[in-house]
CSV table of C-alpha atoms in Angstrom, one decimal:
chain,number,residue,atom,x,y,z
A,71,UNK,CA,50.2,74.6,4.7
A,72,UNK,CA,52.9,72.9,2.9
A,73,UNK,CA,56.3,73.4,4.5
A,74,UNK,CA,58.5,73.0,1.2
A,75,UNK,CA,56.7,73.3,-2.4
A,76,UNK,CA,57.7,72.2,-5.1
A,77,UNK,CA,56.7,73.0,-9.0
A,78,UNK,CA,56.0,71.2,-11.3
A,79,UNK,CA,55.3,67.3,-9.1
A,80,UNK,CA,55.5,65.6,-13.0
A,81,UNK,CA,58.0,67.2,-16.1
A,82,UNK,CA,58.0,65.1,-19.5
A,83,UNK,CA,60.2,67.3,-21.9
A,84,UNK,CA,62.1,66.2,-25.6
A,85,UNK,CA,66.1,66.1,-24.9
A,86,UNK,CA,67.7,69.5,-25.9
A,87,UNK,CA,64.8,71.6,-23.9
A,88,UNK,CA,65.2,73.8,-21.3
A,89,UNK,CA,63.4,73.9,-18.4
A,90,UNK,CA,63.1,75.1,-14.6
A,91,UNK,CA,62.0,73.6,-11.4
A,92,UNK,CA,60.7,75.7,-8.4
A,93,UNK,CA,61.2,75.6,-4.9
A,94,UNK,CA,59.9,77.3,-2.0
A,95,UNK,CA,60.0,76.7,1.9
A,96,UNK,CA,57.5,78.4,4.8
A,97,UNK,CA,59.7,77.0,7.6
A,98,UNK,CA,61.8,80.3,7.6
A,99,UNK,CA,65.0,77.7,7.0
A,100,UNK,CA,68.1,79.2,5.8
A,101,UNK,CA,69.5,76.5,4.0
A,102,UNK,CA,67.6,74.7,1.1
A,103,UNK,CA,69.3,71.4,-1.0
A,104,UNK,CA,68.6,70.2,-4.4
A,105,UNK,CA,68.9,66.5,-4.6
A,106,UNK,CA,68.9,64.1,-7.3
A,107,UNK,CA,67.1,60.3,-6.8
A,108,UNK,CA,67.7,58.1,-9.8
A,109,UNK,CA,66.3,54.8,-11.2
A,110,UNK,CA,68.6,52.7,-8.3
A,111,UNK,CA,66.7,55.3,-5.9
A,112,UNK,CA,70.1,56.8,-4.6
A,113,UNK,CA,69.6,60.7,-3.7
A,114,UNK,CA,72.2,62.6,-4.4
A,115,UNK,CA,73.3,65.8,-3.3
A,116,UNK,CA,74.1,68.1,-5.9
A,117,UNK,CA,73.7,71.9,-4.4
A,118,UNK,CA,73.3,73.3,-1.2
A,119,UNK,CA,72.3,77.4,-0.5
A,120,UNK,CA,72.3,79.3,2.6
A,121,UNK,CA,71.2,82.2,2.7
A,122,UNK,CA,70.9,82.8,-0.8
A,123,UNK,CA,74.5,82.1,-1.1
A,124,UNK,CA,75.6,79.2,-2.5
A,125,UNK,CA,77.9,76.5,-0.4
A,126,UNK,CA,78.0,73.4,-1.5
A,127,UNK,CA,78.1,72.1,-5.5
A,128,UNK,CA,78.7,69.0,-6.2
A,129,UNK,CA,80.1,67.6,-9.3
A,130,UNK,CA,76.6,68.2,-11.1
A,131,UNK,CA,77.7,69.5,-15.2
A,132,UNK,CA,77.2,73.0,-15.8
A,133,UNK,CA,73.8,72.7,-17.6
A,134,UNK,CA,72.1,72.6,-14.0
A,135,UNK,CA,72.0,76.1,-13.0
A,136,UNK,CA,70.4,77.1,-9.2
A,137,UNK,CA,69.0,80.2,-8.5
A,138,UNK,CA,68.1,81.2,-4.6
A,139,UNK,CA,66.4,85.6,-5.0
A,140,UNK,CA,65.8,85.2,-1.7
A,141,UNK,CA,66.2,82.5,1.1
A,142,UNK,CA,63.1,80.6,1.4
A,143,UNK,CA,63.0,80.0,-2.4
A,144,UNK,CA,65.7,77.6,-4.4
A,145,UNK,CA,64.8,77.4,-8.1
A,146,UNK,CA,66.8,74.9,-10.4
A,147,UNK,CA,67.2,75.8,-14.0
A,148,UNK,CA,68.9,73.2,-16.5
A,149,UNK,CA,69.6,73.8,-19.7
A,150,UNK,CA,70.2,71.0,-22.9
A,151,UNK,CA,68.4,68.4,-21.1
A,152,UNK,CA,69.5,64.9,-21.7
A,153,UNK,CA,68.2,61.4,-21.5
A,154,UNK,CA,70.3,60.7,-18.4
A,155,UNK,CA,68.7,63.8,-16.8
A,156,UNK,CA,65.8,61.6,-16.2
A,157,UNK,CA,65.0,61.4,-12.4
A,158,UNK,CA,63.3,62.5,-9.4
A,159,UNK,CA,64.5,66.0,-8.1
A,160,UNK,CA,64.0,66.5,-4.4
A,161,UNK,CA,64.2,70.2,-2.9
A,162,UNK,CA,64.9,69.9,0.7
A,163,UNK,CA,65.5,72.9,3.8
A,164,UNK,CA,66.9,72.6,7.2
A,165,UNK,CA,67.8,75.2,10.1
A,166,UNK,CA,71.5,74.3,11.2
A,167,UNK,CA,72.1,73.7,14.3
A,168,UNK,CA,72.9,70.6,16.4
A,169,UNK,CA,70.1,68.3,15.0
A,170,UNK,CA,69.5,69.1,11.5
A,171,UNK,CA,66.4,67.9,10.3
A,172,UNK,CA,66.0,68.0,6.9
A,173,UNK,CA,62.2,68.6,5.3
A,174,UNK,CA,61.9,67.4,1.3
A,175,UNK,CA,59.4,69.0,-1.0
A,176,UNK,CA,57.1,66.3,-2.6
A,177,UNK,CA,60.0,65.4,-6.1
A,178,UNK,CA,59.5,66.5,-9.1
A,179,UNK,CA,59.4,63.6,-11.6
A,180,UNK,CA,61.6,64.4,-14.3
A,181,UNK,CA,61.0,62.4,-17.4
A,182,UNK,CA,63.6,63.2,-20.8
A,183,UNK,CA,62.2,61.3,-23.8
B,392,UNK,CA,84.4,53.4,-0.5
B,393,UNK,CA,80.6,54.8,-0.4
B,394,UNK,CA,80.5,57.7,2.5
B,395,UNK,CA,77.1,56.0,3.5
B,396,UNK,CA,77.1,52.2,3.2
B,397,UNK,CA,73.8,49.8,3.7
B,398,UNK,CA,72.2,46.7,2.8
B,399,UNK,CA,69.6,47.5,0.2
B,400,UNK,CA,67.5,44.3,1.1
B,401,UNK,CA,64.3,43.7,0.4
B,402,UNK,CA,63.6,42.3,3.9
B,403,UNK,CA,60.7,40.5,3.4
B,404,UNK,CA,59.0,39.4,7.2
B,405,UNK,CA,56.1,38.3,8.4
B,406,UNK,CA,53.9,40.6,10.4
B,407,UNK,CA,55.1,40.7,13.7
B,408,UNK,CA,58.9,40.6,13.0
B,409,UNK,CA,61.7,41.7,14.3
B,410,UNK,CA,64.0,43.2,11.9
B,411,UNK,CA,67.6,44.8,12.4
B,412,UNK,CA,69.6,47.1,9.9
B,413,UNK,CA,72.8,48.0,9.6
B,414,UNK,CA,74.5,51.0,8.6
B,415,UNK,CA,78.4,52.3,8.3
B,416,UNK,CA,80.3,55.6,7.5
B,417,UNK,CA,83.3,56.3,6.3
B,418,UNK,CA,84.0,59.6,7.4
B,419,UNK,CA,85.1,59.8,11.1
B,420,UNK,CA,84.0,63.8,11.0
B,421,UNK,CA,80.5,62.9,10.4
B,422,UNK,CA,78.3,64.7,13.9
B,423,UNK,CA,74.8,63.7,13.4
B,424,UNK,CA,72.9,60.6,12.6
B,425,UNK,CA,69.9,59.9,11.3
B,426,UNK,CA,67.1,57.2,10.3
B,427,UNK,CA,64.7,58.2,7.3
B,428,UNK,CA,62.0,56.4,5.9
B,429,UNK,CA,61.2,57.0,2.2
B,430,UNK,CA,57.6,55.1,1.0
B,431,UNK,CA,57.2,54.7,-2.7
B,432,UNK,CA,56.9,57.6,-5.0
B,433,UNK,CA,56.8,60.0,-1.8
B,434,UNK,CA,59.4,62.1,-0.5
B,435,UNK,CA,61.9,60.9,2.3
B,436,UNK,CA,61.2,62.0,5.9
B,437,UNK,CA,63.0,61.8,9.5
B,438,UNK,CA,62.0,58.5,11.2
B,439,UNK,CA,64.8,59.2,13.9
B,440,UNK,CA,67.8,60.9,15.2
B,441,UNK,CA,70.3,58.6,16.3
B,442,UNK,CA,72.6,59.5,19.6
B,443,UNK,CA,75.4,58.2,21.0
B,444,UNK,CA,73.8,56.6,24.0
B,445,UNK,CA,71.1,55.0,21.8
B,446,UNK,CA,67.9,56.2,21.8
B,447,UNK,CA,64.0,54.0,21.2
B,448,UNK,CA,61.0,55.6,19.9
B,449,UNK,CA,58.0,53.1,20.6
B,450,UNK,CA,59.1,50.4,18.9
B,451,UNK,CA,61.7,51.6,17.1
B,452,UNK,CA,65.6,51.2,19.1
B,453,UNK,CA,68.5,53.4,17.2
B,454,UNK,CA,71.8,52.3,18.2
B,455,UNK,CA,75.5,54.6,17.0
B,456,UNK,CA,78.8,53.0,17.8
B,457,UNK,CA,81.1,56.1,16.7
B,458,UNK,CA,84.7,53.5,17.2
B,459,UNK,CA,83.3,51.2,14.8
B,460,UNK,CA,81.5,53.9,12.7
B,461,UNK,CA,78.3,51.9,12.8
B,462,UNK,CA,74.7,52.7,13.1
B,463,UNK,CA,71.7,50.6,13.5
B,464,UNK,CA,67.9,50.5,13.7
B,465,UNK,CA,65.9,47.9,15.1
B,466,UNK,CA,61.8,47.7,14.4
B,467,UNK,CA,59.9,45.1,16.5
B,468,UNK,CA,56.4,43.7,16.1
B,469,UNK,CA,57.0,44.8,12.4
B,470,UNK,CA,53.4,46.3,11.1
B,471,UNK,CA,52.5,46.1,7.3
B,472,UNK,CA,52.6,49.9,7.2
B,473,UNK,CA,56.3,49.6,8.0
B,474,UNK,CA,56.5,48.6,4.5
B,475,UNK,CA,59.2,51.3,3.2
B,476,UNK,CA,62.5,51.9,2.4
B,477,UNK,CA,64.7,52.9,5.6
B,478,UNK,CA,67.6,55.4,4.8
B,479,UNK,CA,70.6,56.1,7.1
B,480,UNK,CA,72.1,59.4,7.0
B,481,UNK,CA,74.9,61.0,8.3
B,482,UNK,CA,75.6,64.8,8.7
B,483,UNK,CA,78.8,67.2,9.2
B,484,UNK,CA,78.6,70.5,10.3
B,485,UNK,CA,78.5,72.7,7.2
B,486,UNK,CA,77.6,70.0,4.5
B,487,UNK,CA,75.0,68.5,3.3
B,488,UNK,CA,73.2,65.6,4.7
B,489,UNK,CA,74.7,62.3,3.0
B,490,UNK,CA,72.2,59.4,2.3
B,491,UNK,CA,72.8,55.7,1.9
B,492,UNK,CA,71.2,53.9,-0.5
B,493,UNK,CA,68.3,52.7,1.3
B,494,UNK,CA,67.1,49.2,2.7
B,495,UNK,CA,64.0,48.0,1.1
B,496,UNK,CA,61.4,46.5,4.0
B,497,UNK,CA,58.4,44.9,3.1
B,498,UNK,CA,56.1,43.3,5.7
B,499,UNK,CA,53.4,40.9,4.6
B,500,UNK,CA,50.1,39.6,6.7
């Protein structure tokens, strides 16, 4: 059983689409991350839900939209997709606590042409 | 100044190596440490937890010095599989878990 699943692993889409990524975790976490990994493989942290309640957003624009209906599923929506929106997206879980181990879903490879 | 700072390499050693990397924060609040290791086109996932006393898991030694804000890993008799990029990353309580860049190792026969 995958722990953290995420849909779709590749994404090619024309600038201006809209489109959703989905994100779901058995581990029974509370708190799921989306990341962001560019070209220059830096990941990013752009939101963080616990609970289905968001807690952390980052300076992402308002085109990226998350949505958590319950707590082991993060979904990311984003809207007027743009070139620079190319990149790998990494949904990621972990229970708090004093060692907080994160797990990562497998990416999903975001290409804008 | 990067909250997560490392050398992004590559490392290029021989089989059998002994290679060191090197790791600072900047944020003094920062509770819990960590070494990932991220192989190509895969997702990242936890080599290590670093603690304060230092801590070795078979051949891998983590080392934290919290005054200088420091944080280490040390692989010895490197293997070709420990080709992969190591990430250091630090954790507050409440936030996220902040990721360096990466340091590219690649270990050849």
């Amino acid at each position: 059983d995958t722990a953290v699943s995420q849909t779709p692993k590749y994404l090619v889409t024309q600038m201006g689409n809209d489109k959703s990524i989905k994100c779901e975790q058995n581990l029974g976490h509370d708190t799921m991350y989306w990341y962001k990994q560019d070209s220059k493989k830096f990941l990013k942290i752009m939101f963080s839900y616990n609970n289905k309640e968001l807690i952390i957003n980052e300076t992402v624009p308002n085109r990226f939209s998350p949505k958590s209906p319950d707590k082991a599923h993060l979904n990311l929506h984003i809207n007027s997709l743009e070139l620079g929106d190319s990149a790998v997206y990494f949904c990621a879980s972990t229970q708090p606590g004093e060692v907080p181990e994160a797990f990562f879903g497998q990416g999903t490879r975001l290409t804008v042409v | 100044r990067k909250e997560v700072e490392q050398d992004p390499g590559p490392f290029n050693v021989p089989e059998g190596a002994t290679v060191a990397f090197n790791c600072t924060y900047s944020n003094s609040a920062s509770q819990s440490f960590f070494w990932y290791r991220q192989d190509c086109r895969k997702e990242p996932k936890l080599l290590m937890s670093v603690y304060s006393s230092g801590n070795e898991d078979g051949r891998f030694t983590a080392q934290l010095n919290r005054a200088s804000q420091y944080i280490s890993l040390l692989i010895r008799d490197s293997k070709l599989s420990d080709s992969a990029t190591y990430l250091c990353v630090v954790n507050q309580a409440g936030t996220a878990l902040i990721f360096g860049k990466g340091t590219t190792l690649s270990v050849s026969s």
